[in-house]
Coordinates of C-alpha atoms in Angstrom, one line a residue:
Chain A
X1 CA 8.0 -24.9 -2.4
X2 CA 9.6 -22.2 -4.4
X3 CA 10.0 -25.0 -7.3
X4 CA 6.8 -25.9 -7.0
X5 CA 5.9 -22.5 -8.1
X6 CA 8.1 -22.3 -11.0
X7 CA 6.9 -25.9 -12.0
X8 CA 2.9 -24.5 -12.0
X9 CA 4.4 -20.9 -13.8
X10 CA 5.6 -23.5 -16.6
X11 CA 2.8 -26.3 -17.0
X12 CA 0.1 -24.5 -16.2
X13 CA -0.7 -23.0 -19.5
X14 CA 0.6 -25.9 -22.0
X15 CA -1.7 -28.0 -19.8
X16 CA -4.8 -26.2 -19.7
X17 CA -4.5 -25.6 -23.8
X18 CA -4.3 -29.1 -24.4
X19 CA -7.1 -30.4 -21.7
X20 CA -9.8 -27.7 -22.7
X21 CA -10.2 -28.5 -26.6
X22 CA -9.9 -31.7 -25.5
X23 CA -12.7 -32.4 -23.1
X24 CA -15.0 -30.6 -25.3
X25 CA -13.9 -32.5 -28.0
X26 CA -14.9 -36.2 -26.2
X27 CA -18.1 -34.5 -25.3
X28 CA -19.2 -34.3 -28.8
X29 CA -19.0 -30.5 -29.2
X30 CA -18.4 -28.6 -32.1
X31 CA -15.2 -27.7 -30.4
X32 CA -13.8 -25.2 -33.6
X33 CA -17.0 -23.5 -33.8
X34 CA -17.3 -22.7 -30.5
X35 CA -13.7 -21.8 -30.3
X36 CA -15.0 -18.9 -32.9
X37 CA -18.1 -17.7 -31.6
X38 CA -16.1 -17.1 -28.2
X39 CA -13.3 -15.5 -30.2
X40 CA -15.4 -13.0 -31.3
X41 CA -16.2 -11.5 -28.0
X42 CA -12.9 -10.8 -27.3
X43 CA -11.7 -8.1 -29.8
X44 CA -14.7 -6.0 -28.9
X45 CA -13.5 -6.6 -25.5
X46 CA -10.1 -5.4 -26.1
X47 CA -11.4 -2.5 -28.0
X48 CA -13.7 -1.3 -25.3
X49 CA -10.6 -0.9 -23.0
X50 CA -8.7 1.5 -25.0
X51 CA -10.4 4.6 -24.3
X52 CA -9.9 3.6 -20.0
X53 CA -6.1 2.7 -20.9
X54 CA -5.3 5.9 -22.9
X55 CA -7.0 8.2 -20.3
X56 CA -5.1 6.6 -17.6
X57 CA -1.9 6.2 -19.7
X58 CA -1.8 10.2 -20.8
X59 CA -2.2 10.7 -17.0
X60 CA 0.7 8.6 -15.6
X61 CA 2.9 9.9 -18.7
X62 CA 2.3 13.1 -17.6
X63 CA 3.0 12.5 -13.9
X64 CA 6.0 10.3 -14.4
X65 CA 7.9 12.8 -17.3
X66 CA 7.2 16.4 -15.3
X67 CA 9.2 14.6 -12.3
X68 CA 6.4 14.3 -9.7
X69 CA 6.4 10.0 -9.7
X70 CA 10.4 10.3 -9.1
X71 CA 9.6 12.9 -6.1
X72 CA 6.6 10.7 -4.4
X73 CA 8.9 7.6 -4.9
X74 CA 12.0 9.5 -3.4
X75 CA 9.5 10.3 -0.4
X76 CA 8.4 6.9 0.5
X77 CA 11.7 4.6 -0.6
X78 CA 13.7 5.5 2.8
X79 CA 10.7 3.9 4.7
X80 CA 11.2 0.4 3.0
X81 CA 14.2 0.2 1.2
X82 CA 15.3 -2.1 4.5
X83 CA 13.2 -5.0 3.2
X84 CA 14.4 -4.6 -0.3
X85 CA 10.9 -4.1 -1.7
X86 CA 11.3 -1.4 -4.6
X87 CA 9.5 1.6 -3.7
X88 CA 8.3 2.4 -7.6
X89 CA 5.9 -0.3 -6.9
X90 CA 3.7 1.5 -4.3
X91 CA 1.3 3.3 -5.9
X92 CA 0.4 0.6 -7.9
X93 CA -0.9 -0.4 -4.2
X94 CA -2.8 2.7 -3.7
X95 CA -4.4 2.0 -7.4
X96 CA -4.9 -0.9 -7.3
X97 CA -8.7 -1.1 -5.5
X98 CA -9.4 1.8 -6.9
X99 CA -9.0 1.6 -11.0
X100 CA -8.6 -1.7 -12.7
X101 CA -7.5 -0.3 -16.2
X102 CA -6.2 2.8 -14.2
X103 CA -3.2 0.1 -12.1
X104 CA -3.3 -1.7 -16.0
X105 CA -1.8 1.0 -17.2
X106 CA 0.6 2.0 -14.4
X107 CA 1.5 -1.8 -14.2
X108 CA 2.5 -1.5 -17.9
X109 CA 4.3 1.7 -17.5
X110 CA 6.6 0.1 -15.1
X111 CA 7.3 -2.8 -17.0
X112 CA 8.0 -0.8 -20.2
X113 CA 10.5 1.4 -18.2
X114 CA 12.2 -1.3 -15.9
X115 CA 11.6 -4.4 -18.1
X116 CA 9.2 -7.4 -17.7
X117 CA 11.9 -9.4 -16.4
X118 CA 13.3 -6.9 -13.5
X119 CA 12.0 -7.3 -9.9
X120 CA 10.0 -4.8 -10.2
X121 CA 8.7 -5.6 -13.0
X122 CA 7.8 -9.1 -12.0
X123 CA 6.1 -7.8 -8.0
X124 CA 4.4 -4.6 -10.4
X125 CA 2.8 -8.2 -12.8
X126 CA 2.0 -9.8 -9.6
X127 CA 0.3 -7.1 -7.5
X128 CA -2.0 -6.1 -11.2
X129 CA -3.0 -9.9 -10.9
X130 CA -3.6 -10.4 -7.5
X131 CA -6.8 -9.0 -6.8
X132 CA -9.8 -7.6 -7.9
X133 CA -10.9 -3.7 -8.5
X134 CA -12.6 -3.5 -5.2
X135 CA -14.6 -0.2 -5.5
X136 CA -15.4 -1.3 -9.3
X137 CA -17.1 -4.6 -7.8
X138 CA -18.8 -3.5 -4.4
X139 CA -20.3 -0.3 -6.7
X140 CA -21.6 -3.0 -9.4
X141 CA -23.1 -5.2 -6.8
X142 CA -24.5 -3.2 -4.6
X143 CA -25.8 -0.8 -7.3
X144 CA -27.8 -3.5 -9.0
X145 CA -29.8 -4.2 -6.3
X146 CA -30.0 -0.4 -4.3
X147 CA -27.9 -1.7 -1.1
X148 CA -27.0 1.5 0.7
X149 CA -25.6 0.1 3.5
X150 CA -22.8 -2.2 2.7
X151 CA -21.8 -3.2 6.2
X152 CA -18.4 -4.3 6.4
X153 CA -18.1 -5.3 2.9
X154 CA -15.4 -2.5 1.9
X155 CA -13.6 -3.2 5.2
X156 CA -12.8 -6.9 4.2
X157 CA -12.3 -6.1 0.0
X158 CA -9.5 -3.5 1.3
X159 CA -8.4 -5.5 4.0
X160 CA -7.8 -8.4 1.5
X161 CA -6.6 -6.0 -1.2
X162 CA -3.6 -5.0 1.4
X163 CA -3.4 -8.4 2.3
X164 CA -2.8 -9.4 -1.4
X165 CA -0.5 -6.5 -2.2
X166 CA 2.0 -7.6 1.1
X167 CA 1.3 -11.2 -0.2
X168 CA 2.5 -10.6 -3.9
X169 CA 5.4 -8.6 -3.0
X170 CA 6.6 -10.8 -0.5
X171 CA 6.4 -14.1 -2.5
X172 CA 8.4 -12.1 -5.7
X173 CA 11.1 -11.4 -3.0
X174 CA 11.4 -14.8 -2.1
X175 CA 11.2 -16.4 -5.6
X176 CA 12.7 -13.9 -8.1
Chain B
X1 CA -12.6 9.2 -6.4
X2 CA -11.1 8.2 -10.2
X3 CA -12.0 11.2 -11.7
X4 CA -10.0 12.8 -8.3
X5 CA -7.2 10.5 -9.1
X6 CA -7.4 11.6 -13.0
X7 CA -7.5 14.9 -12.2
X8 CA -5.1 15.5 -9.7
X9 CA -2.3 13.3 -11.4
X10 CA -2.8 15.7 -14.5
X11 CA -2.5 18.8 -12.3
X12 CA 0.1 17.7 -10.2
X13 CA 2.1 16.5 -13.3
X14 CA 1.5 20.3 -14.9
X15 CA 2.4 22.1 -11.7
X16 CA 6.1 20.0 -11.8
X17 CA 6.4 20.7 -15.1
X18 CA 5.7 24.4 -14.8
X19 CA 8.2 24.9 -11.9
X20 CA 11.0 22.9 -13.6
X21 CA 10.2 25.4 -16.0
X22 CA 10.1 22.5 -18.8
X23 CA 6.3 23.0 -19.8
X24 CA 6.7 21.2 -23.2
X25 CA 7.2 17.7 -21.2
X26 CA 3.5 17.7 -20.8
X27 CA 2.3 17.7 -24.4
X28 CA 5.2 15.7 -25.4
X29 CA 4.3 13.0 -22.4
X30 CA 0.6 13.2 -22.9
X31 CA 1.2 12.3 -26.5
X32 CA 3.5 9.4 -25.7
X33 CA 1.0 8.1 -23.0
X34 CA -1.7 7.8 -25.4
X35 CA 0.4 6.3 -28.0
X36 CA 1.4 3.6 -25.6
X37 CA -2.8 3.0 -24.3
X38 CA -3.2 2.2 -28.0
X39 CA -0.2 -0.2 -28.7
X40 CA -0.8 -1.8 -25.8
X41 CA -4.7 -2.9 -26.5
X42 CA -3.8 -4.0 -29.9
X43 CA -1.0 -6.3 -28.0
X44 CA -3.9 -7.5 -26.1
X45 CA -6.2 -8.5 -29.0
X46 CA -4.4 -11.4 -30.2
X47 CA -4.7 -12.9 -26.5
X48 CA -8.1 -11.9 -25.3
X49 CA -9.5 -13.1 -29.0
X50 CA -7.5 -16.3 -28.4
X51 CA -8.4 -17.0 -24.7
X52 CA -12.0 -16.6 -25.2
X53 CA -12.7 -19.2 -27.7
X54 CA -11.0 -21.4 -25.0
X55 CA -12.8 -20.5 -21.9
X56 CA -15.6 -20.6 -24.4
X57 CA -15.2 -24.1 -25.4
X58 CA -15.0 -24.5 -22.0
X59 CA -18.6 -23.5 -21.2
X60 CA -19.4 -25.5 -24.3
X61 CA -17.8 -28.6 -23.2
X62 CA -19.2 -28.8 -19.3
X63 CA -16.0 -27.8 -17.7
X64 CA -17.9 -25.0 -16.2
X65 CA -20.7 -27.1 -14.8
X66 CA -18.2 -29.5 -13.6
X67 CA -16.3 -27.1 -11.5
X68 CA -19.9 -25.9 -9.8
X69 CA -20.1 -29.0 -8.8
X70 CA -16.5 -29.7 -7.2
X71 CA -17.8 -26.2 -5.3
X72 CA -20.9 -27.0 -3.9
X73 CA -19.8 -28.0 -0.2
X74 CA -17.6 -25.1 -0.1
X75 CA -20.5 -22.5 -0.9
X76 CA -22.6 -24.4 1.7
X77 CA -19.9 -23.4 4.0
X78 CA -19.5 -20.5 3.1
X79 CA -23.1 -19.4 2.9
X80 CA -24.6 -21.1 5.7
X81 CA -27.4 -18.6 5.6
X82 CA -29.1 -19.3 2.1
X83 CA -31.1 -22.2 1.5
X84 CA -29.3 -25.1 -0.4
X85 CA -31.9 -24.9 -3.0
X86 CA -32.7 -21.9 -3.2
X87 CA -31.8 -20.6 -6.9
X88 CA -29.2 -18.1 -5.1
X89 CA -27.0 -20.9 -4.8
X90 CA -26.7 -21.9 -8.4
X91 CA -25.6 -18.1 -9.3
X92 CA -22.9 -18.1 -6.8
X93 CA -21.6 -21.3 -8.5
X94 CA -21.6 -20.2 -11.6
X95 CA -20.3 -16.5 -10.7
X96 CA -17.4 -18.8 -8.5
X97 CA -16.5 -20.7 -11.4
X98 CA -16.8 -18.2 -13.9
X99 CA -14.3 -16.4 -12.2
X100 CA -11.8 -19.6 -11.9
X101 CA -12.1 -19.5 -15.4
X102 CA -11.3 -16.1 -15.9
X103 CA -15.0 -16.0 -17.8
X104 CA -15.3 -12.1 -16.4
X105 CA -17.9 -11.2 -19.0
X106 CA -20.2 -14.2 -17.3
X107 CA -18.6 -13.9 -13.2
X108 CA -20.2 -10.6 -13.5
X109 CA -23.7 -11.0 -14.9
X110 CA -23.9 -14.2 -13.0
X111 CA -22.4 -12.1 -9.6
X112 CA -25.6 -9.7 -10.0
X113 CA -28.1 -12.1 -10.8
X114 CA -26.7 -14.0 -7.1
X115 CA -27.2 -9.9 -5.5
X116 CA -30.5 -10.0 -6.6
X117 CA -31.5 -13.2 -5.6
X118 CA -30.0 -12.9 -2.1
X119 CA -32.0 -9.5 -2.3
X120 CA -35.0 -11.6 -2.1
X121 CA -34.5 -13.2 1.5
X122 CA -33.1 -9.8 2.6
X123 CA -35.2 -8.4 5.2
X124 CA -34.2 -5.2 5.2
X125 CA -33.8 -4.1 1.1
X126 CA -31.6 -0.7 1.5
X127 CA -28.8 -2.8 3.8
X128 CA -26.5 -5.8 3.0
X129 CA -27.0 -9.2 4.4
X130 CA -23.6 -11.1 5.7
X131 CA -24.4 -13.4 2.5
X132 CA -24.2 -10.2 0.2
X133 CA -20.9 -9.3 1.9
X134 CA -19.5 -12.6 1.5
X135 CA -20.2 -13.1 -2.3
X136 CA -18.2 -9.5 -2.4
X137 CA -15.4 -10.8 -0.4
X138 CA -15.0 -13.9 -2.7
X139 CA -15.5 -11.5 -5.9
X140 CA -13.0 -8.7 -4.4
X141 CA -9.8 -11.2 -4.0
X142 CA -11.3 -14.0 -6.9
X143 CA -8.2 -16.4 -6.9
X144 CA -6.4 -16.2 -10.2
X145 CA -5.1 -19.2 -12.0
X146 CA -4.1 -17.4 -15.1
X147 CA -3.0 -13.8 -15.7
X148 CA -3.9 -13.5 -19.1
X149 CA -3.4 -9.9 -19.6
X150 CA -0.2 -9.6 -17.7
X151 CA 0.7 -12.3 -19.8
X152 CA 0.0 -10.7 -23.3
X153 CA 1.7 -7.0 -22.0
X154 CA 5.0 -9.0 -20.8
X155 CA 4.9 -11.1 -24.7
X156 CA 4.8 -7.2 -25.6
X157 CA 8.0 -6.4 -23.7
X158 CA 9.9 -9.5 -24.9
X159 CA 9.9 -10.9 -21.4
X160 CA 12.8 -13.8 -21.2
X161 CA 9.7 -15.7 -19.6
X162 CA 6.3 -14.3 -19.3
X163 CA 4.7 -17.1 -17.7
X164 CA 6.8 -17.2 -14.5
X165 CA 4.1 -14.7 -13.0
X166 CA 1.5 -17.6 -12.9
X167 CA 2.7 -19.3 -9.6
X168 CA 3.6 -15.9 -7.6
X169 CA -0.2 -14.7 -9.0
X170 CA -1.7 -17.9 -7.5
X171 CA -0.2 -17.6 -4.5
X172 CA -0.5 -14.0 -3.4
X173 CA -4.1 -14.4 -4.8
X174 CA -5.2 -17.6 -2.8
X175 CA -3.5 -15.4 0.4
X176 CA -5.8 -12.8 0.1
X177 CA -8.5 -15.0 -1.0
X178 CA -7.8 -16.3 2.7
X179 CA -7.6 -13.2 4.3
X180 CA -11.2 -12.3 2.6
X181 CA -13.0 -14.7 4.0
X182 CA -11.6 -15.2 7.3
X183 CA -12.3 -11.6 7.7
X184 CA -15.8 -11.8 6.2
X185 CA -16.1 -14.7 8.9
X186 CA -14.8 -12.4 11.8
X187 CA -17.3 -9.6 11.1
X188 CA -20.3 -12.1 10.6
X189 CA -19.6 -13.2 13.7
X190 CA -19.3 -9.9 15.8
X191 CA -22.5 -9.3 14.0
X192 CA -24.2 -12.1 15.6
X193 CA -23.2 -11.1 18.9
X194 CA -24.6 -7.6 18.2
X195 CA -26.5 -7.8 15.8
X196 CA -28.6 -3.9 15.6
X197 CA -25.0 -2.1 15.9
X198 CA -23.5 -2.2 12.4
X199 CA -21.5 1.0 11.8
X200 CA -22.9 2.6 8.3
X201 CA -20.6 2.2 5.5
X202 CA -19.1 3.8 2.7
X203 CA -21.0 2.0 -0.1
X204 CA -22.9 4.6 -1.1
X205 CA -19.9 6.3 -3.7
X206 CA -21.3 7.5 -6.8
X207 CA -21.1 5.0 -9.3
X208 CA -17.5 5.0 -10.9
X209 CA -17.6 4.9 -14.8
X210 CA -14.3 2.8 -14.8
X211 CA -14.5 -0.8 -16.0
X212 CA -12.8 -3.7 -14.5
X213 CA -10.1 -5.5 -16.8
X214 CA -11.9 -8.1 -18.1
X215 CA -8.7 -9.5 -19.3
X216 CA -8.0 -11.8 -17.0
X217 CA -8.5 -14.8 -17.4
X218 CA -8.5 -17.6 -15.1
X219 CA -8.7 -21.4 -15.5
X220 CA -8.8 -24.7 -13.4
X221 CA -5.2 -25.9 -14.1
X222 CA -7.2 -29.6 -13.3
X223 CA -10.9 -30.0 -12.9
X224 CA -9.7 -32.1 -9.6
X225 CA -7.4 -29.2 -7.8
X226 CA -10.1 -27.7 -4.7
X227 CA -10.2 -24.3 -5.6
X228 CA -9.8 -22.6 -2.5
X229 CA -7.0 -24.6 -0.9
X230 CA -3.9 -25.0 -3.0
X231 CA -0.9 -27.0 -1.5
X232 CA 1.5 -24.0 -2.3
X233 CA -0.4 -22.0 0.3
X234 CA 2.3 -21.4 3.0
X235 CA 0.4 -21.3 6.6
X236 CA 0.4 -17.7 6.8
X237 CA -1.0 -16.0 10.3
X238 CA -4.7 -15.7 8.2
X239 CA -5.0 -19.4 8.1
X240 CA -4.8 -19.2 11.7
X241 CA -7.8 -17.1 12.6
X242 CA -9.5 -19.2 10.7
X243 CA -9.3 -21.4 13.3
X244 CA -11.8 -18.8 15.2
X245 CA -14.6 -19.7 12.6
X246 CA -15.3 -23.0 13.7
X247 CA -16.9 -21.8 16.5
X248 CA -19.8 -19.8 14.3
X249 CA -23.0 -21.5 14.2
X250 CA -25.5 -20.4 11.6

């Protein structure tokens, strides 16, 4: 099981860059040309998120350098320390649903101070990749078509976000 | 709520800062924090350029009609309230496999053209049907095959291996994709047994100017592999109550 997991982490990408061009190619399409025009959308995507990162970054930097993160961490890291999850991860839990570049950028600030190859680093990657920004989504949806009532719809996106966020943290313990 | 969060993390920060008496942390770190937002998008732009010309030779190629059509019994399944060809259906394919391929510019276009579609057999227009609320659940915990952008940010921080985050990703994602539905399920069918009693919800937030990382990409690692049901799925207790759907009758 757990080599299993290491064996998709490795193939997975190598494989899917070699099968895409691929399949496009022995279905007669211009694949290179293609390959461009989709290329293009994605600086101006990458360029739209900066403003959202360096709003959110300036924010955390702030938090995390006058001491507060250290404090709100020391506060909750008794509670869980017993199951060896690290507690710098948990308000990337609390994010999470709420921001997607806003967890982004606390993800990255936890892998720039602990390194992408610590544990936390690695559970911090898995959480940011887990799920979906919940309240982005169910706004977006429900705002196109002037839903009021949502039902139960938040209740299972958080449910699932907590679900996830247990999930990610417990397979990086048992992997990593 | 964001601009809360933004707010109060600023405050909060300021306040520490002022009773450590050690003010100048705050320009220096807000400074610092913006210089890092920066470096880090340009770290992304080599990826995101590089990952959308695949995902769109993908499109090109049929890979994303393919995959619709490897889905089709599992959206009858899961929406056994909307026609089968009713034109709702084909958006939730495509806004299904857009997001297996990590397509987030199309998975959300395609996502609200399936909202307003299913808006059409709605009876009631200002409240969600169970099909609107499972679309949601699907698009809330979207099972990721590919962390792109967690990818590109650990190549930033000269990771030993960046990619080992793809199979704990897929995991925890196809958990809580699990957990989505079989909750979605649960609720549906409480619904049914009474049905005028659904307690009013919070969905009516003002809209929230944040934008969802588009970054991250997601691909069929075979054209073959079920999407929803991967073999490294350990039988955790969700898969279980699962086991209560099979009683629901639409």
């Amino acid at each position: 099981m757990l080599y299993f997991i290491n064996l998709v982490s490795t193939w997975a990408i190598p494989v899917i860059l070699a099968f895409i061009p691929l399949y496009a190619y022995t279905k007669k399409v211009p694949v290179y040309d293609s390959f461009v025009d989709g290329a293009k959308d994605g600086f101006s995507t990458a360029i739209s998120i900066i403003p959202h990162l360096v709003g959110m970054m300036v924010a955390i930097s702030i938090f995390r350098a006058s001491g507060a993160l250290d404090y709100l961490i020391s506060w909750v890291t008794p509670w869980i320390k017993n199951w060896g999850v690290p507690g710098e991860v948990l308000p990337l839990g609390l994010l999470r649903p709420l921001t997607g570049t806003g967890s982004l950028a606390f993800t990255t600030d936890l892998i720039r101070t602990y390194g992408p190859d610590s544990m936390i680093g690695r559970i911090a990657s898995t959480i940011q990749g887990s799920t979906d920004t919940t309240l982005y989504v169910l706004t977006v949806y429900f705002g196109a078509v002037g839903i009021r009532n949502g039902r139960y719809a938040l209740k299972v996106g958080l449910f699932s976000d907590v679900v996830g966020f247990v999930a990610a943290i417990a397979i990086c313990l048992l992997v990593f | 709520m964001i601009h809360l969060i933004w707010v109060a993390l600023i405050c909060i920060g300021f306040v520490f800062a002022a009773a450590q008496g050690n003010i100048e942390v705050v320009t220096k770190a807000a400074f610092d924090g913006a210089a890092t937002g920066v470096t880090v998008c340009f770290g992304l732009i080599s990826v995101l350029v590089f990952w959308m010309g695949m995902m769109k030779l993908a499109e090109d190629g049929g890979l994303l009609q393919k995959i619709s059509k490897l889905l089709a019994p599992l959206v009858a399944f899961l929406f056994p309230d909307v026609p089968r060809n009713h034109p709702a259906m084909g958006y939730i394919l495509s806004n299904m496999s857009a997001n297996l391929l990590g397509l987030g510019n199309a998975a959300t276009p395609m996502g609200i053209k399936a909202m307003q579609e299913l808006q059409s057999l709605n009876p009631d227009k200002q409240t969600a049907t169970p099909a609107m609320c499972t679309l949601l659940a699907l698009n809330t915990a979207s099972i990721t095959l590919i962390p792109t952008t967690l990818i590109a940010i650990r190549l930033n921080y000269h990771s030993a291996n960046p990619t080992e985050i793809v199979g704990t990703t897929l995991v925890a994602t196809a958990i809580a994709t699990f957990a989505a539905i079989a909750a979605d399920r649960w609720y549906r069918s409480r619904e049914l047994r009474r049905p005028p009693a659904s307690p009013p919800s919070t969905s009516s937030l003002p809209p929230q100017k944040t934008q969802a990382p588009q970054g991250t990409p997601v691909a069929a690692s075979s054209p073959a592999t079920p999407p929803v049901s991967s073999p490294a799925v350990p039988r955790s207790g969700m898969t279980a109550a699962k086991g209560r759907n099979t009683t629901w009758k639409g």
